[in-house]
Amino acid sequence: MRFAFTADQLELRDGLRDLLAKECSPAHVRDAWANATGRVPGLWDRLVEVGVVGMLAPESAGGLGLTYADLVLLLEETGRHAVPEPIVETAAFGVPLLGRADLTVAAAPELVPWADTADVVVTAAGRFDPATIELSPRPSVDGARRLFAVRGRAEPVEGLAEAFDRGTLGFAAQQCGLADRMLEMTVAYVKERRQFGVPVGSFQAVKHHLANARVALEFARPLVYRAAVTLDPVHVSMAKAKADGAALAAARVALQCHGAIGYTTEYDLHLYMKRAWALARSWGDAAWHRRRVGRAIL
Amino acid sequence: MDIEFGPDEERFRAECRAWLEANVPRPPLPSGDTREGFTAHLEWERTLYDARWAVVSWPREYGGREASLWEWLIFEEEYYRAGAPQRVTQNGIFLLAPTVFEFGTQEQKDRILPKMASGEQTWCQGWSEPNAGSDLAGISSRAVRDDAAGGWRLTGQKTWTTRGAFCTHLFGLFRTDPAAERHRGLTYFLVDLSSPGVTVRGVERLDGDEGFAEVFLDDVFVPDADVLGEPGRGWEVAMATTGSERGLTLRSPGRFLATAQRLVDLYRARAAAADDAWRDRLVDAWIDAEAYRWQTFATVTALAQGGRTGPESSMVKLFWSELDVRLHELALDLLGPEAELADGELASWMKGYQFALAGPIYAGTNEIQRNVVAERVLGLPRR
């Protein structure tokens, strides 16, 4: 038993964190909210270049031939930076499903983000025929997530159930990254912000909110990492249920501890909070995943 | 990542399981927090000790098996899975012993540890005082030097001492330098409760058992040989123990995995009456027990690689203590009108509920733990 990442895996994670801090800053995410695609121009190519996109594809198909345990921390980083790209849909869901690393995949059980800029669109109905596909925009609270209802002829794809589990786990990892980011922002803020002559972070009421959110994250992460090794559907559901809970708790506490500044769109918190709200209800919400765990244990 | 136990560990698990299945007392023993139950539990402790299961992680010379942390976790999982009795020796073997191993002299180790492991001597914790609970550094019980006799004279009062009415010995902090403030000037003493000047009064707990005690000390002589660590350094010595208490050793994941499984069995037995809301809460609690298990595996991996337990142990204490309350609340909801029964098999849930309610209070209240998480994990300002 050695339930820890290797030095190499952590180094890859740190490398991606540095890259995204520069190339997917809050300013970049804001630009994605306002631009035509909802994506960050040039970022996808960088993600391909550093190997994140094709990580799970065999080397013969242009990938790195690595495992989900190698990928999971990188997906967590894409959450931390609210990367507005179909990275989970492609790297975790689409690449192993299609056996190739050169296509951008948009996918979701129902409403599909970035379907208009992807090469392939997959939903629970299957893979859509590009000749018949019809996309109707359904604007999201997260302005970067360009969401579409998809209609058209869909063909069944082998391995779809496993692909949905891999995708679900990728979003669980993103939720952990989002929760961590929101906590980090809030801790920094309450150390600076002074009222009654002291930092508001010195008040127990504020401390206890943040401690609770930190505990939720502490106990969600191991479930995500365990599922990344086993890819057992029940383990994936445990991970998504708890990661959604941790991200929603962090979002709620972050907003409350920021006070009115966090309630503005001029402040960056909403970029991460809205992503967490959206992800918590897609790819199965916590209640859906608990029902799936329940069928296995009861 | 390697998330499988190796063949040696699986063999160890099989050995634990087989021995426990053959030896765990049936029907279950009466509560170990009563006088008669305590005696029955000491017999069980002796059985464990004779088979070298009492203190698996200790060195062989003191009755252990030199089990790794992984094996210790496995033992705990199997112990609670088997429904084995509560450990009435736990405050000695889990709280005092790590401190003895770290700070004790060779003579102290040889004299104290084997009798602790066998249950011949039983240890209670003398931390809290009437005016020092969460604010432990505020203790006022004192010890005065007696050079002629080669030791110290202790006077004061300890309270909320678990199983204090039944234990033979007490470990605790006393003020040896009255001029020193707060956590300075304290010394860690080991006190034989049969010494002249000791009066112990049992106190009935919420669940009706005499599980608490008040310990009054009036000029009680303690020889120098029973000072643990350096005089005046008691706070540092004691902190090693509270680290163990909050962290891994007090309440390992096996306990909650077993409770979650018992709850699943209860739910199944009452499936006709069970509704979806209960089911959802049950699954959530089950997932939490799993989360604690895997979080612990991450911690033990870090410890095995040379890490130390830090303020993160406060997150662990918060998590298991609140999980335990949720597990038992759900059981009572499932029992409905039978929840209040104080007798018979089902009453174990109400009893367990009352015990679970102590979790957010003992070993540092959860309010204190949240402060620790906020200040030492997240880095928020103290004041």
PDB file of N, CA, C and O in Angstrom, chain B residues 340-371:
ATOM      1  N   GLU B 340     -36.010   4.804  22.073  1.00  0.00           N
ATOM      2  CA  GLU B 340     -35.809   5.207  23.465  1.00  0.00           C
ATOM      3  C   GLU B 340     -35.575   4.021  24.390  1.00  0.00           C
ATOM      4  O   GLU B 340     -35.297   4.210  25.580  1.00  0.00           O
ATOM      5  N   LEU B 341     -35.705   2.798  23.884  1.00  0.00           N
ATOM      6  CA  LEU B 341     -35.566   1.626  24.760  1.00  0.00           C
ATOM      7  C   LEU B 341     -34.185   1.589  25.406  1.00  0.00           C
ATOM      8  O   LEU B 341     -33.172   1.802  24.746  1.00  0.00           O
ATOM      9  N   ALA B 342     -34.177   1.314  26.706  1.00  0.00           N
ATOM     10  CA  ALA B 342     -32.930   1.327  27.468  1.00  0.00           C
ATOM     11  C   ALA B 342     -32.464  -0.086  27.782  1.00  0.00           C
ATOM     12  O   ALA B 342     -31.478  -0.277  28.494  1.00  0.00           O
ATOM     13  N   ASP B 343     -33.155  -1.074  27.245  1.00  0.00           N
ATOM     14  CA  ASP B 343     -32.836  -2.447  27.583  1.00  0.00           C
ATOM     15  C   ASP B 343     -32.951  -3.293  26.320  1.00  0.00           C
ATOM     16  O   ASP B 343     -33.730  -2.975  25.426  1.00  0.00           O
ATOM     17  N   GLY B 344     -32.162  -4.369  26.252  1.00  0.00           N
ATOM     18  CA  GLY B 344     -32.238  -5.253  25.099  1.00  0.00           C
ATOM     19  C   GLY B 344     -31.252  -4.836  24.016  1.00  0.00           C
ATOM     20  O   GLY B 344     -30.537  -3.843  24.148  1.00  0.00           O
ATOM     21  N   GLU B 345     -31.246  -5.604  22.939  1.00  0.00           N
ATOM     22  CA  GLU B 345     -30.224  -5.458  21.909  1.00  0.00           C
ATOM     23  C   GLU B 345     -30.256  -4.090  21.223  1.00  0.00           C
ATOM     24  O   GLU B 345     -29.235  -3.478  20.951  1.00  0.00           O
ATOM     25  N   LEU B 346     -31.497  -3.609  20.972  1.00  0.00           N
ATOM     26  CA  LEU B 346     -31.627  -2.335  20.257  1.00  0.00           C
ATOM     27  C   LEU B 346     -31.090  -1.164  21.063  1.00  0.00           C
ATOM     28  O   LEU B 346     -30.720  -0.128  20.501  1.00  0.00           O
ATOM     29  N   ALA B 347     -31.044  -1.315  22.382  1.00  0.00           N
ATOM     30  CA  ALA B 347     -30.618  -0.212  23.246  1.00  0.00           C
ATOM     31  C   ALA B 347     -29.163   0.175  23.000  1.00  0.00           C
ATOM     32  O   ALA B 347     -28.732   1.257  23.391  1.00  0.00           O
ATOM     33  N   SER B 348     -28.418  -0.705  22.346  1.00  0.00           N
ATOM     34  CA  SER B 348     -27.015  -0.376  22.079  1.00  0.00           C
ATOM     35  C   SER B 348     -26.903   0.870  21.205  1.00  0.00           C
ATOM     36  O   SER B 348     -25.913   1.596  21.266  1.00  0.00           O
ATOM     37  N   TRP B 349     -27.942   1.151  20.395  1.00  0.00           N
ATOM     38  CA  TRP B 349     -27.867   2.347  19.549  1.00  0.00           C
ATOM     39  C   TRP B 349     -28.025   3.623  20.373  1.00  0.00           C
ATOM     40  O   TRP B 349     -27.339   4.606  20.149  1.00  0.00           O
ATOM     41  N   MET B 350     -28.971   3.604  21.328  1.00  0.00           N
ATOM     42  CA  MET B 350     -29.133   4.786  22.189  1.00  0.00           C
ATOM     43  C   MET B 350     -27.885   4.976  23.050  1.00  0.00           C
ATOM     44  O   MET B 350     -27.407   6.095  23.249  1.00  0.00           O
ATOM     45  N   LYS B 351     -27.364   3.854  23.528  1.00  0.00           N
ATOM     46  CA  LYS B 351     -26.131   3.919  24.316  1.00  0.00           C
ATOM     47  C   LYS B 351     -24.986   4.495  23.452  1.00  0.00           C
ATOM     48  O   LYS B 351     -24.249   5.379  23.879  1.00  0.00           O
ATOM     49  N   GLY B 352     -24.901   3.974  22.236  1.00  0.00           N
ATOM     50  CA  GLY B 352     -23.861   4.443  21.317  1.00  0.00           C
ATOM     51  C   GLY B 352     -24.046   5.907  20.948  1.00  0.00           C
ATOM     52  O   GLY B 352     -23.075   6.651  20.783  1.00  0.00           O
ATOM     53  N   TYR B 353     -25.306   6.307  20.835  1.00  0.00           N
ATOM     54  CA  TYR B 353     -25.604   7.711  20.522  1.00  0.00           C
ATOM     55  C   TYR B 353     -25.074   8.619  21.628  1.00  0.00           C
ATOM     56  O   TYR B 353     -24.414   9.631  21.371  1.00  0.00           O
ATOM     57  N   GLN B 354     -25.337   8.214  22.857  1.00  0.00           N
ATOM     58  CA  GLN B 354     -24.893   9.048  23.979  1.00  0.00           C
ATOM     59  C   GLN B 354     -23.369   9.088  24.056  1.00  0.00           C
ATOM     60  O   GLN B 354     -22.777  10.115  24.386  1.00  0.00           O
ATOM     61  N   PHE B 355     -22.744   7.977  23.717  1.00  0.00           N
ATOM     62  CA  PHE B 355     -21.279   7.989  23.675  1.00  0.00           C
ATOM     63  C   PHE B 355     -20.786   8.876  22.527  1.00  0.00           C
ATOM     64  O   PHE B 355     -19.852   9.669  22.686  1.00  0.00           O
ATOM     65  N   ALA B 356     -21.448   8.762  21.368  1.00  0.00           N
ATOM     66  CA  ALA B 356     -21.037   9.562  20.207  1.00  0.00           C
ATOM     67  C   ALA B 356     -21.128  11.058  20.505  1.00  0.00           C
ATOM     68  O   ALA B 356     -20.308  11.848  20.035  1.00  0.00           O
ATOM     69  N   LEU B 357     -22.128  11.428  21.298  1.00  0.00           N
ATOM     70  CA  LEU B 357     -22.302  12.853  21.617  1.00  0.00           C
ATOM     71  C   LEU B 357     -21.123  13.416  22.414  1.00  0.00           C
ATOM     72  O   LEU B 357     -20.913  14.631  22.447  1.00  0.00           O
ATOM     73  N   ALA B 358     -20.373  12.549  23.060  1.00  0.00           N
ATOM     74  CA  ALA B 358     -19.190  13.015  23.795  1.00  0.00           C
ATOM     75  C   ALA B 358     -18.050  13.347  22.841  1.00  0.00           C
ATOM     76  O   ALA B 358     -17.173  14.148  23.166  1.00  0.00           O
ATOM     77  N   GLY B 359     -18.062  12.728  21.649  1.00  0.00           N
ATOM     78  CA  GLY B 359     -16.946  12.881  20.716  1.00  0.00           C
ATOM     79  C   GLY B 359     -16.612  14.324  20.366  1.00  0.00           C
ATOM     80  O   GLY B 359     -15.447  14.721  20.385  1.00  0.00           O
ATOM     81  N   PRO B 360     -17.625  15.137  20.062  1.00  0.00           N
ATOM     82  CA  PRO B 360     -17.304  16.549  19.746  1.00  0.00           C
ATOM     83  C   PRO B 360     -16.833  17.356  20.959  1.00  0.00           C
ATOM     84  O   PRO B 360     -16.455  18.509  20.803  1.00  0.00           O
ATOM     85  N   ILE B 361     -16.865  16.742  22.157  1.00  0.00           N
ATOM     86  CA  ILE B 361     -16.440  17.463  23.369  1.00  0.00           C
ATOM     87  C   ILE B 361     -15.051  17.021  23.839  1.00  0.00           C
ATOM     88  O   ILE B 361     -14.197  17.851  24.149  1.00  0.00           O
ATOM     89  N   TYR B 362     -14.828  15.700  23.902  1.00  0.00           N
ATOM     90  CA  TYR B 362     -13.557  15.253  24.482  1.00  0.00           C
ATOM     91  C   TYR B 362     -12.381  15.413  23.506  1.00  0.00           C
ATOM     92  O   TYR B 362     -12.590  15.682  22.323  1.00  0.00           O
ATOM     93  N   ALA B 363     -11.206  15.247  24.055  1.00  0.00           N
ATOM     94  CA  ALA B 363      -9.970  15.362  23.255  1.00  0.00           C
ATOM     95  C   ALA B 363      -9.860  16.729  22.578  1.00  0.00           C
ATOM     96  O   ALA B 363      -9.330  16.843  21.474  1.00  0.00           O
ATOM     97  N   GLY B 364     -10.343  17.757  23.240  1.00  0.00           N
ATOM     98  CA  GLY B 364     -10.341  19.098  22.644  1.00  0.00           C
ATOM     99  C   GLY B 364     -11.645  19.303  21.919  1.00  0.00           C
ATOM    100  O   GLY B 364     -11.912  18.618  20.924  1.00  0.00           O
ATOM    101  N   THR B 365     -12.492  20.224  22.380  1.00  0.00           N
ATOM    102  CA  THR B 365     -13.818  20.385  21.761  1.00  0.00           C
ATOM    103  C   THR B 365     -13.660  20.704  20.277  1.00  0.00           C
ATOM    104  O   THR B 365     -12.624  21.203  19.826  1.00  0.00           O
ATOM    105  N   ASN B 366     -14.736  20.450  19.534  1.00  0.00           N
ATOM    106  CA  ASN B 366     -14.661  20.702  18.093  1.00  0.00           C
ATOM    107  C   ASN B 366     -14.531  22.191  17.782  1.00  0.00           C
ATOM    108  O   ASN B 366     -14.007  22.560  16.729  1.00  0.00           O
ATOM    109  N   GLU B 367     -14.966  23.034  18.717  1.00  0.00           N
ATOM    110  CA  GLU B 367     -14.765  24.472  18.505  1.00  0.00           C
ATOM    111  C   GLU B 367     -13.263  24.789  18.554  1.00  0.00           C
ATOM    112  O   GLU B 367     -12.753  25.563  17.735  1.00  0.00           O
ATOM    113  N   ILE B 368     -12.580  24.179  19.519  1.00  0.00           N
ATOM    114  CA  ILE B 368     -11.128  24.365  19.596  1.00  0.00           C
ATOM    115  C   ILE B 368     -10.453  23.781  18.347  1.00  0.00           C
ATOM    116  O   ILE B 368      -9.537  24.389  17.769  1.00  0.00           O
ATOM    117  N   GLN B 369     -10.926  22.616  17.905  1.00  0.00           N
ATOM    118  CA  GLN B 369     -10.323  21.992  16.713  1.00  0.00           C
ATOM    119  C   GLN B 369     -10.497  22.881  15.482  1.00  0.00           C
ATOM    120  O   GLN B 369      -9.599  22.994  14.647  1.00  0.00           O
ATOM    121  N   ARG B 370     -11.677  23.522  15.384  1.00  0.00           N
ATOM    122  CA  ARG B 370     -11.896  24.410  14.232  1.00  0.00           C
ATOM    123  C   ARG B 370     -10.946  25.596  14.285  1.00  0.00           C
ATOM    124  O   ARG B 370     -10.452  26.058  13.256  1.00  0.00           O
ATOM    125  N   ASN B 371     -10.685  26.083  15.494  1.00  0.00           N
ATOM    126  CA  ASN B 371      -9.697  27.163  15.616  1.00  0.00           C
ATOM    127  C   ASN B 371      -8.330  26.681  15.145  1.00  0.00           C
ATOM    128  O   ASN B 371      -7.606  27.407  14.460  1.00  0.00           O
TER     129      ASN B 371
END
